[in-house]
Coordinates of C-alpha atoms in Angstrom, one line a residue:
M1 CA 9.7 -25.7 -53.8
A2 CA 6.9 -27.2 -55.9
N3 CA 4.7 -24.8 -57.9
I4 CA 1.0 -25.3 -57.7
R5 CA -1.1 -23.9 -60.5
R6 CA -4.6 -22.7 -59.5
E7 CA -7.3 -22.0 -62.1
F8 CA -9.8 -19.2 -62.0
G9 CA -12.7 -21.4 -61.2
D10 CA -10.9 -23.4 -58.5
D11 CA -11.9 -23.2 -54.8
L12 CA -9.1 -22.3 -52.4
T13 CA -9.4 -22.9 -48.6
L14 CA -6.5 -22.5 -46.2
K15 CA -6.7 -23.7 -42.5
N16 CA -4.5 -23.1 -39.5
G17 CA -1.9 -21.0 -41.3
N18 CA -0.9 -17.8 -43.0
L19 CA -1.0 -17.0 -46.7
G20 CA 1.7 -14.8 -48.2
I21 CA 1.6 -13.2 -51.6
N22 CA 4.9 -11.9 -52.9
T23 CA 6.5 -12.8 -49.5
T24 CA 8.3 -15.8 -48.2
T25 CA 7.2 -15.2 -44.6
A26 CA 3.5 -14.4 -44.1
Q27 CA 2.9 -12.2 -41.0
E28 CA -0.9 -12.3 -41.1
K29 CA -3.7 -14.6 -42.3
I30 CA -3.3 -12.9 -45.6
D31 CA -0.1 -10.9 -46.1
V32 CA 0.2 -9.1 -49.4
V33 CA 3.4 -7.2 -50.4
G34 CA 2.4 -4.8 -53.1
V35 CA -0.9 -3.2 -54.3
V36 CA -4.3 -4.9 -53.8
K37 CA -7.2 -3.8 -55.9
G38 CA -10.7 -5.0 -55.9
Q39 CA -14.1 -3.8 -57.2
D40 CA -16.0 -5.0 -54.1
L41 CA -14.0 -5.9 -51.0
Y42 CA -16.0 -6.9 -48.0
T43 CA -14.5 -7.4 -44.5
T44 CA -16.1 -8.2 -41.2
G45 CA -15.0 -5.5 -38.6
V46 CA -12.7 -2.6 -39.4
S47 CA -10.0 -2.9 -42.1
S48 CA -6.8 -0.9 -41.7
L49 CA -5.4 0.1 -45.1
T50 CA -2.3 2.4 -45.6
A51 CA -3.5 3.3 -49.1
Y52 CA -6.6 2.6 -51.1
E53 CA -8.8 3.8 -54.0
G54 CA -12.3 4.9 -53.4
F55 CA -14.2 6.7 -50.6
L56 CA -15.1 6.3 -47.0
R57 CA -18.7 5.9 -46.1
A58 CA -20.3 9.1 -44.8
D59 CA -22.0 7.2 -42.0
N60 CA -20.2 4.3 -40.2
Q61 CA -22.6 2.3 -38.1
I62 CA -20.7 0.3 -35.5
V63 CA -22.8 -2.8 -34.6
E64 CA -20.2 -4.7 -32.7
S65 CA -17.3 -3.9 -30.4
T66 CA -14.3 -2.6 -32.3
T67 CA -10.9 -1.1 -31.8
L68 CA -9.3 1.7 -33.7
E69 CA -5.5 2.2 -33.4
F70 CA -3.2 4.9 -34.4
G71 CA 0.5 4.0 -34.9
Q72 CA 3.0 4.3 -37.7
G73 CA 0.8 5.6 -40.4
L74 CA -3.0 5.4 -40.5
K75 CA -4.1 2.0 -39.3
S76 CA -7.8 2.8 -39.0
S77 CA -10.1 5.7 -39.8
L78 CA -13.7 6.7 -39.5
S79 CA -15.2 9.6 -41.3
G80 CA -18.4 11.6 -41.2
E81 CA -21.2 10.5 -38.9
I82 CA -20.6 7.7 -36.4
I83 CA -23.6 5.9 -34.9
V84 CA -23.0 3.9 -31.7
G85 CA -25.7 1.5 -30.6
T86 CA -26.6 0.7 -27.0
G87 CA -24.2 -1.8 -25.4
V88 CA -21.6 -1.4 -28.1
T89 CA -18.1 -0.1 -27.4
V90 CA -15.7 2.0 -29.4
T91 CA -12.1 2.0 -28.1
I92 CA -9.7 4.4 -29.8
G93 CA -6.0 3.8 -29.2
A94 CA -4.9 7.4 -29.4
V95 CA -7.6 10.1 -29.0
G96 CA -6.4 13.7 -28.8
L97 CA -5.1 14.9 -25.5
G98 CA -5.6 14.0 -21.8
T99 CA -7.2 10.6 -22.2
A100 CA -6.3 7.1 -23.5
E101 CA -9.7 5.9 -24.7
V102 CA -13.3 6.8 -25.2
G103 CA -15.9 4.3 -24.0
V104 CA -19.6 4.0 -24.8
G105 CA -21.3 1.4 -22.5
N106 CA -17.9 0.4 -21.0
T107 CA -17.8 -1.0 -17.5
T108 CA -14.9 1.4 -16.9
G109 CA -14.5 4.7 -18.8
A110 CA -11.4 6.8 -19.4
N111 CA -12.0 8.6 -16.1
G112 CA -12.1 5.4 -14.1
K113 CA -15.9 5.7 -13.4
T114 CA -18.4 2.9 -14.0
A115 CA -21.0 4.3 -16.4
S116 CA -22.5 3.9 -19.8
N117 CA -21.3 7.2 -21.1
I118 CA -18.5 8.9 -23.0
D119 CA -15.6 9.9 -20.8
T120 CA -12.9 12.3 -22.1
T121 CA -10.9 15.3 -21.1
D122 CA -10.1 16.8 -24.5
I123 CA -10.6 16.5 -28.2
N124 CA -11.3 13.0 -29.6
L125 CA -9.6 12.1 -32.8
A126 CA -10.5 8.7 -34.4
G127 CA -7.6 7.2 -36.3
G128 CA -6.1 10.7 -36.8
S129 CA -9.3 12.1 -38.2
Q130 CA -11.7 14.4 -36.3
I131 CA -15.2 13.0 -35.8
E132 CA -17.7 15.2 -37.5
C133 CA -20.9 13.9 -35.8
L134 CA -21.3 11.4 -33.0
K135 CA -24.7 9.9 -32.0
V136 CA -24.9 8.3 -28.6
Y137 CA -28.0 6.4 -27.5
N138 CA -27.4 6.5 -23.7
T139 CA -25.7 9.6 -22.1
F140 CA -22.9 12.0 -23.0
T141 CA -21.1 13.8 -20.1
P142 CA -19.3 17.0 -21.0
P143 CA -16.6 18.6 -18.7
S144 CA -18.2 20.1 -15.6
G145 CA -17.4 22.3 -12.6
G146 CA -18.0 25.7 -11.1
T147 CA -17.8 29.1 -12.9
N148 CA -14.2 29.6 -11.8
E149 CA -13.3 26.1 -13.0
R150 CA -14.2 26.7 -16.7
P151 CA -11.6 25.5 -19.2
Y152 CA -8.6 27.9 -19.3
A153 CA -8.4 28.2 -23.1
P154 CA -11.7 27.0 -24.6
K155 CA -12.3 26.6 -28.3
P156 CA -15.5 27.9 -30.0
G157 CA -18.3 25.3 -29.6
E158 CA -16.8 23.7 -26.5
L159 CA -19.4 22.4 -24.0
Y160 CA -19.3 22.7 -20.3
Y161 CA -21.8 21.9 -17.4
N162 CA -21.8 24.7 -14.9
Y163 CA -22.6 23.6 -11.3
D164 CA -23.2 27.2 -10.2
F165 CA -25.9 27.9 -12.8
K166 CA -27.0 24.3 -13.2
T167 CA -27.0 24.5 -17.0
I168 CA -25.1 23.5 -20.1
E169 CA -22.9 26.3 -21.5
F170 CA -21.0 26.6 -24.8
F171 CA -18.1 28.9 -25.7
D172 CA -18.9 31.1 -28.7
G173 CA -15.4 32.4 -29.3
Y174 CA -16.0 35.5 -27.0
G175 CA -17.5 34.2 -23.8
W176 CA -19.6 31.4 -22.3
R177 CA -23.3 31.3 -23.3
Q178 CA -26.0 29.3 -21.7
V179 CA -27.9 26.8 -23.7
D180 CA -31.1 27.4 -21.7
N181 CA -31.4 30.8 -20.2
T182 CA -34.4 29.9 -18.1
T183 CA -32.4 27.6 -15.8
R184 CA -30.2 30.4 -14.4
S185 CA -30.0 30.6 -10.7
G186 CA -32.1 33.7 -10.4
R187 CA -29.8 35.6 -8.1
A188 CA -30.3 39.4 -7.7
V189 CA -27.5 41.6 -6.3
V190 CA -28.0 45.1 -4.8
F191 CA -25.0 47.5 -4.5
G192 CA -24.7 50.3 -1.9
G193 CA -27.5 52.7 -1.3
L194 CA -28.8 55.2 1.2
V195 CA -30.1 54.0 4.6
S196 CA -32.5 55.9 6.7
P197 CA -33.4 57.5 9.1
S198 CA -29.6 57.9 9.7
V199 CA -29.1 59.2 6.2
T200 CA -26.1 57.0 5.8
V201 CA -24.6 56.0 2.5
V202 CA -23.4 52.4 2.8
K203 CA -21.1 50.0 0.9
T204 CA -23.2 47.0 1.7
I205 CA -23.9 44.5 -1.1
G206 CA -27.0 42.3 -0.6
Y207 CA -28.6 39.5 -2.6
W208 CA -31.7 37.2 -2.8
N209 CA -33.1 34.5 -5.0
I210 CA -35.8 35.9 -7.3
H211 CA -37.4 32.5 -7.9
T212 CA -38.3 32.1 -4.2
L213 CA -39.9 34.3 -1.6
G214 CA -37.8 35.5 1.4
N215 CA -35.5 38.1 2.9
A216 CA -32.3 39.4 1.4
Q217 CA -28.9 38.2 2.7
N218 CA -25.4 39.8 2.9
F219 CA -23.2 39.3 -0.2
G220 CA -20.1 41.5 0.6
E221 CA -19.0 45.1 0.5
A222 CA -18.2 47.7 -2.2
T223 CA -14.9 49.5 -2.2
L224 CA -16.4 52.8 -0.8
N225 CA -19.8 54.0 0.5
T226 CA -21.9 54.6 -2.6
R227 CA -25.3 55.4 -3.9
M228 CA -27.0 56.2 -7.2
S229 CA -24.9 53.7 -9.1
A230 CA -26.3 51.7 -12.1
G231 CA -25.9 47.9 -12.5
C232 CA -25.7 45.4 -15.3
S233 CA -24.5 41.9 -15.9
N234 CA -23.6 39.1 -18.3
G235 CA -25.0 36.4 -16.1
S236 CA -21.8 35.6 -14.2
R237 CA -20.4 39.1 -13.6
G238 CA -22.3 42.0 -12.1
L239 CA -20.9 45.5 -12.9
F240 CA -21.8 48.7 -11.0
A241 CA -20.8 52.2 -12.3
G242 CA -21.0 55.8 -11.2
A243 CA -21.7 56.9 -7.7
F244 CA -22.4 59.7 -5.3
P245 CA -20.8 61.3 -3.3
A246 CA -17.5 59.3 -3.9
N247 CA -16.3 56.9 -6.6
Q248 CA -18.1 59.0 -9.2
E249 CA -16.6 57.4 -12.3
T250 CA -15.5 54.0 -11.0
I251 CA -16.8 50.7 -12.4
E252 CA -16.6 47.8 -9.9
Y253 CA -17.6 44.2 -10.4
V254 CA -18.6 41.1 -8.4
T255 CA -18.9 37.4 -9.4
I256 CA -22.6 36.8 -9.0
P257 CA -22.6 33.0 -8.2
S258 CA -20.1 33.5 -5.4
E259 CA -20.3 36.0 -2.5
G260 CA -17.5 38.5 -1.7
N261 CA -16.4 42.1 -2.0
S262 CA -16.4 44.1 -5.3
I263 CA -13.3 44.5 -7.4
D264 CA -12.1 47.5 -9.5
F265 CA -13.0 47.1 -13.2
G266 CA -12.1 50.5 -14.7
N267 CA -13.6 53.9 -15.2
L268 CA -16.4 55.6 -17.1
S269 CA -15.5 58.1 -19.7
A270 CA -16.4 61.0 -17.3
D271 CA -17.6 61.6 -13.7
R272 CA -21.3 60.9 -13.2
N273 CA -21.8 62.9 -10.0
D274 CA -25.3 62.3 -8.6
A275 CA -25.7 60.2 -11.6
Q276 CA -28.6 57.8 -11.5
M277 CA -27.8 56.6 -15.0
G278 CA -29.8 54.1 -17.0
S279 CA -28.1 50.8 -17.7
A280 CA -28.6 47.8 -20.0
S281 CA -26.6 44.8 -20.9
S282 CA -26.4 41.7 -23.1
S283 CA -24.3 38.5 -22.6
T284 CA -21.2 40.4 -23.7
R285 CA -21.7 44.2 -23.3
G286 CA -22.6 46.5 -20.4
I287 CA -24.0 49.9 -21.2
W288 CA -24.6 53.1 -19.2
A289 CA -26.4 56.2 -20.4
G290 CA -27.1 59.7 -19.1
G291 CA -26.6 60.8 -15.6
A292 CA -24.5 63.7 -14.1
Q293 CA -25.9 67.1 -15.0
S294 CA -28.3 65.8 -17.7
E295 CA -25.6 64.2 -19.8
S296 CA -26.4 62.5 -23.1
I297 CA -23.3 60.2 -23.0
I298 CA -23.6 56.5 -23.6
D299 CA -20.6 54.4 -22.5
Y300 CA -20.0 50.6 -22.9
V301 CA -17.6 47.9 -21.8
E302 CA -17.0 44.3 -22.8
I303 CA -18.0 42.6 -19.5
V304 CA -15.6 39.6 -19.6
T305 CA -12.6 42.0 -19.8
I306 CA -11.3 44.6 -17.4
G307 CA -10.7 48.2 -18.5
N308 CA -12.2 51.7 -19.0
A309 CA -15.5 52.3 -20.8
L310 CA -15.6 53.4 -24.4
D311 CA -17.9 55.8 -26.2
F312 CA -21.0 54.2 -27.7
G313 CA -23.0 57.2 -28.8
D314 CA -25.5 59.7 -27.4
L315 CA -29.1 59.7 -26.1
T316 CA -31.6 61.7 -28.1
E317 CA -31.4 64.3 -25.4
G318 CA -29.4 64.6 -22.1
R319 CA -31.1 63.5 -18.9
R320 CA -30.5 62.0 -15.5
N321 CA -32.6 60.0 -13.1
L322 CA -33.6 57.6 -15.9
G323 CA -34.3 53.9 -16.0
G324 CA -32.9 51.2 -18.3
F325 CA -33.6 47.6 -19.4
S326 CA -32.8 45.3 -22.3
S327 CA -33.6 42.4 -24.5
P328 CA -30.8 40.3 -26.0
T329 CA -30.5 42.7 -28.9
R330 CA -31.9 46.1 -27.7
G331 CA -31.2 48.4 -24.8
V332 CA -33.9 50.9 -23.7
F333 CA -33.5 54.1 -21.6
S334 CA -36.6 55.5 -20.2
S335 CA -38.0 58.8 -18.8
G336 CA -35.7 60.9 -16.6
G337 CA -34.9 64.5 -16.5
E338 CA -34.8 67.0 -13.7
T339 CA -37.6 68.6 -11.6
P340 CA -39.7 70.2 -13.0
S341 CA -38.5 69.2 -16.5
F342 CA -39.6 65.6 -17.0
K343 CA -38.8 63.5 -20.1
N344 CA -41.5 61.0 -21.1
N345 CA -39.8 59.3 -23.9
N346 CA -38.0 56.0 -24.4
D347 CA -34.8 55.8 -26.4
Y348 CA -33.4 52.5 -27.7
I349 CA -30.1 51.2 -29.1
T350 CA -28.9 48.0 -30.7
I351 CA -26.5 46.6 -28.2
A352 CA -24.2 44.8 -30.6
S353 CA -23.5 47.9 -32.6
K354 CA -22.4 51.4 -31.7
G355 CA -24.3 54.6 -32.5
N356 CA -26.7 57.2 -31.2
A357 CA -30.0 56.2 -29.6
I358 CA -33.3 56.3 -31.5
L359 CA -36.5 57.8 -30.2
W360 CA -39.0 55.1 -29.6
N361 CA -42.2 56.4 -28.0
E362 CA -43.7 58.4 -25.1
I363 CA -44.5 57.0 -21.7
V364 CA -48.1 57.7 -20.6
R365 CA -47.2 58.1 -16.9
S366 CA -43.7 59.6 -16.9
G367 CA -41.7 60.3 -13.8
L368 CA -38.2 60.5 -12.3
S369 CA -36.3 57.7 -10.6
G370 CA -38.7 55.0 -11.8
N371 CA -37.9 51.3 -11.4
C372 CA -37.3 49.4 -14.7
A373 CA -36.6 45.7 -15.4
S374 CA -37.3 43.2 -18.2
N375 CA -37.3 39.7 -19.5
Q376 CA -36.4 38.9 -23.2
T377 CA -39.9 40.1 -24.4
R378 CA -41.3 42.7 -22.0
G379 CA -39.9 45.8 -20.3
V380 CA -41.6 47.0 -17.1
F381 CA -41.8 50.5 -15.6
A382 CA -42.9 50.8 -12.0
G383 CA -43.2 53.8 -9.6
G384 CA -41.2 57.1 -9.7
Y385 CA -42.4 60.6 -8.9
N386 CA -43.6 63.7 -10.7
T387 CA -44.2 67.3 -9.7
V388 CA -47.4 66.4 -8.0
D389 CA -47.0 63.0 -6.3
I390 CA -45.3 59.7 -6.0
I391 CA -46.3 57.1 -8.6
K392 CA -47.4 53.5 -7.8
H393 CA -48.6 52.5 -11.3
I394 CA -46.8 49.7 -13.3
D395 CA -46.7 49.8 -17.1
Y396 CA -45.0 47.6 -19.7
V397 CA -43.9 47.5 -23.4
T398 CA -43.2 44.8 -25.8
I399 CA -39.5 45.5 -26.7
A400 CA -39.4 44.0 -30.1
S401 CA -42.5 45.8 -31.4
L402 CA -41.6 49.4 -30.5
G403 CA -45.2 49.9 -29.5
N404 CA -46.9 52.0 -26.9
T405 CA -46.9 51.4 -23.1
I406 CA -49.7 49.4 -21.7
E407 CA -51.1 49.4 -18.2
F408 CA -49.9 46.4 -16.1
G409 CA -51.1 47.0 -12.5
D410 CA -50.0 48.8 -9.3
L411 CA -47.3 48.5 -6.7
S412 CA -48.6 48.1 -3.1
V413 CA -47.2 51.5 -2.3
G414 CA -45.6 54.2 -4.5
R415 CA -41.8 53.9 -4.7
H416 CA -39.0 56.0 -6.3
G417 CA -35.3 55.3 -6.1
A418 CA -36.1 51.6 -5.5
S419 CA -34.0 48.7 -6.8
A420 CA -35.4 46.4 -9.5
A421 CA -34.1 43.0 -10.6
S422 CA -35.6 40.3 -12.9
T423 CA -35.5 36.8 -14.3
Q424 CA -37.4 35.7 -17.3
T425 CA -40.6 35.3 -15.2
R426 CA -40.4 37.8 -12.3
V427 CA -39.4 41.3 -11.3
V428 CA -38.7 42.1 -7.7
F429 CA -38.7 45.7 -6.4
A430 CA -36.8 46.5 -3.2
G431 CA -36.8 49.5 -0.9
G432 CA -37.1 53.1 -2.2
F433 CA -38.7 56.3 -0.9
T434 CA -42.4 56.0 -0.3
T435 CA -43.3 59.7 -0.1
F436 CA -43.0 62.8 -2.2
P437 CA -41.2 65.0 -1.5
A438 CA -38.7 62.4 -0.4
A439 CA -38.2 62.2 3.4
T440 CA -35.5 60.2 5.1
D441 CA -38.0 58.6 7.4
S442 CA -40.0 57.2 4.4
V443 CA -37.4 54.8 3.1
A444 CA -38.7 51.2 2.9
N445 CA -37.1 47.9 3.4
S446 CA -39.9 45.8 1.9
M447 CA -39.7 43.9 -1.3
E448 CA -42.5 43.0 -3.7
Y449 CA -42.8 41.2 -7.0
I450 CA -44.8 40.8 -10.2
E451 CA -45.1 37.9 -12.7
I452 CA -44.0 39.5 -16.0
A453 CA -46.1 37.3 -18.3
S454 CA -49.4 38.3 -16.6
A455 CA -50.8 41.7 -15.7
G456 CA -51.7 42.4 -12.1
N457 CA -50.7 44.1 -8.9
A458 CA -47.4 43.5 -7.0
I459 CA -47.3 40.9 -4.2
D460 CA -45.2 40.9 -1.0
F461 CA -41.8 39.1 -1.4
G462 CA -39.9 39.7 1.8
D463 CA -37.6 42.3 3.3
Y464 CA -34.2 43.7 2.4
L465 CA -31.3 43.8 4.9
T466 CA -32.3 47.3 6.1
T467 CA -34.2 50.3 4.8
I468 CA -32.6 51.2 1.4
C469 CA -33.0 53.5 -1.5
Q470 CA -30.9 54.7 -4.5
A471 CA -29.1 51.4 -4.6
A472 CA -28.1 49.8 -7.9
A473 CA -29.4 46.3 -8.8
T474 CA -28.8 43.6 -11.4
S475 CA -29.4 39.8 -11.7
D476 CA -27.9 36.8 -13.5
S477 CA -31.2 36.2 -15.4
H478 CA -32.4 39.5 -16.8
G479 CA -33.9 40.1 -20.2
G480 CA -30.7 41.0 -22.0
L481 CA -29.3 37.5 -21.6
G482 CA -30.1 35.3 -24.6
G483 CA -31.3 31.8 -24.3
F484 CA -30.0 29.3 -26.9

């Protein structure tokens, strides 16, 4: 074969063929066997190099359609931030699990749908490397479904769109948290209670939508007839603990977005006969305090699990017939006591830690069996009774400030032993005794509400299923649930 000598300054142009360096059979346009080094090597598109010296760019801006493949060795790689412009596609030959490709602006995505979005069922790995940041200029669609269809083994940071709550959720390593707490469905659930004038303890579970006006509907049934329970929730599960006359230490739960009967969860640390405990909860923990014969016990559970309650600490003093509410960080237990010994103080705890309650302040208009609820900022006290009369006043506190109670307005009628449930904007009060001393023919079925952000009197909301008092209540939107 003839040898052709090329000088440094010569021009070299090859057409319609392959060029081999150190090989007799060129496989590509330029096929090099050995090591290639260059101070500044520019290529159009994406280059696949098995080994190289230097660094990847921190931001790879894809301005034209390109394909990344993963075969024997690393054929292509992207690192750091990837910016994908409108109408540009990125197709990855092997991307994690459960999908063959990721498409942005494709006519047909990995799930077979026609859309300009990213379709995937699992983790995306570009060329064997995990993408650190992905900017998409059209839409990104995360996995979606109902509460019972959440991923079986999610990883921290995983996103999910919940059809039941109509909001984006993320998994924080312990449970699913909502990105925007204000878009929760606003469902209130009421558990058991005493019906008059038959003086019958029932196992009925009712519900209503706090955001709208209207009457309550049937949700399901508790395991046994029960009253004087206390409720809390993490947004998807509602837990109800303690009862009279039966089921005194049992904790039961319901799935709030779906209707159905309650299921056994576990037990409190001790019987809370004739309890009327105070309750509070965050997105992870449910807490009950007081009850029984003026107990000072505080119990807690991890709501996403099933099992018996554990010791949290003690109230500043034992009492029953108290109320409770929470912010995402603090639980507050209010008033209580026994006739004629009334307690007019608020105790508070930090929900994420364990320990004894701390004395906060004194309530101006104290009473037993008051009705408490909250959003993330304000806690509201309404109704109750004292040694003289039934109470119809509504007061509130700012939870974070640990300040004094402030007058809010009045209920349309005095209530004690009513059920209270809240969202970030409203509190609804249902049923309760409307006279003092309590009379079985004075139990109400009416419901009324207030707007938490503004002071004023309560307004008619609708009616409960029947006359009801001493029934536990919770919601999927109360103040203890954090928004992110």
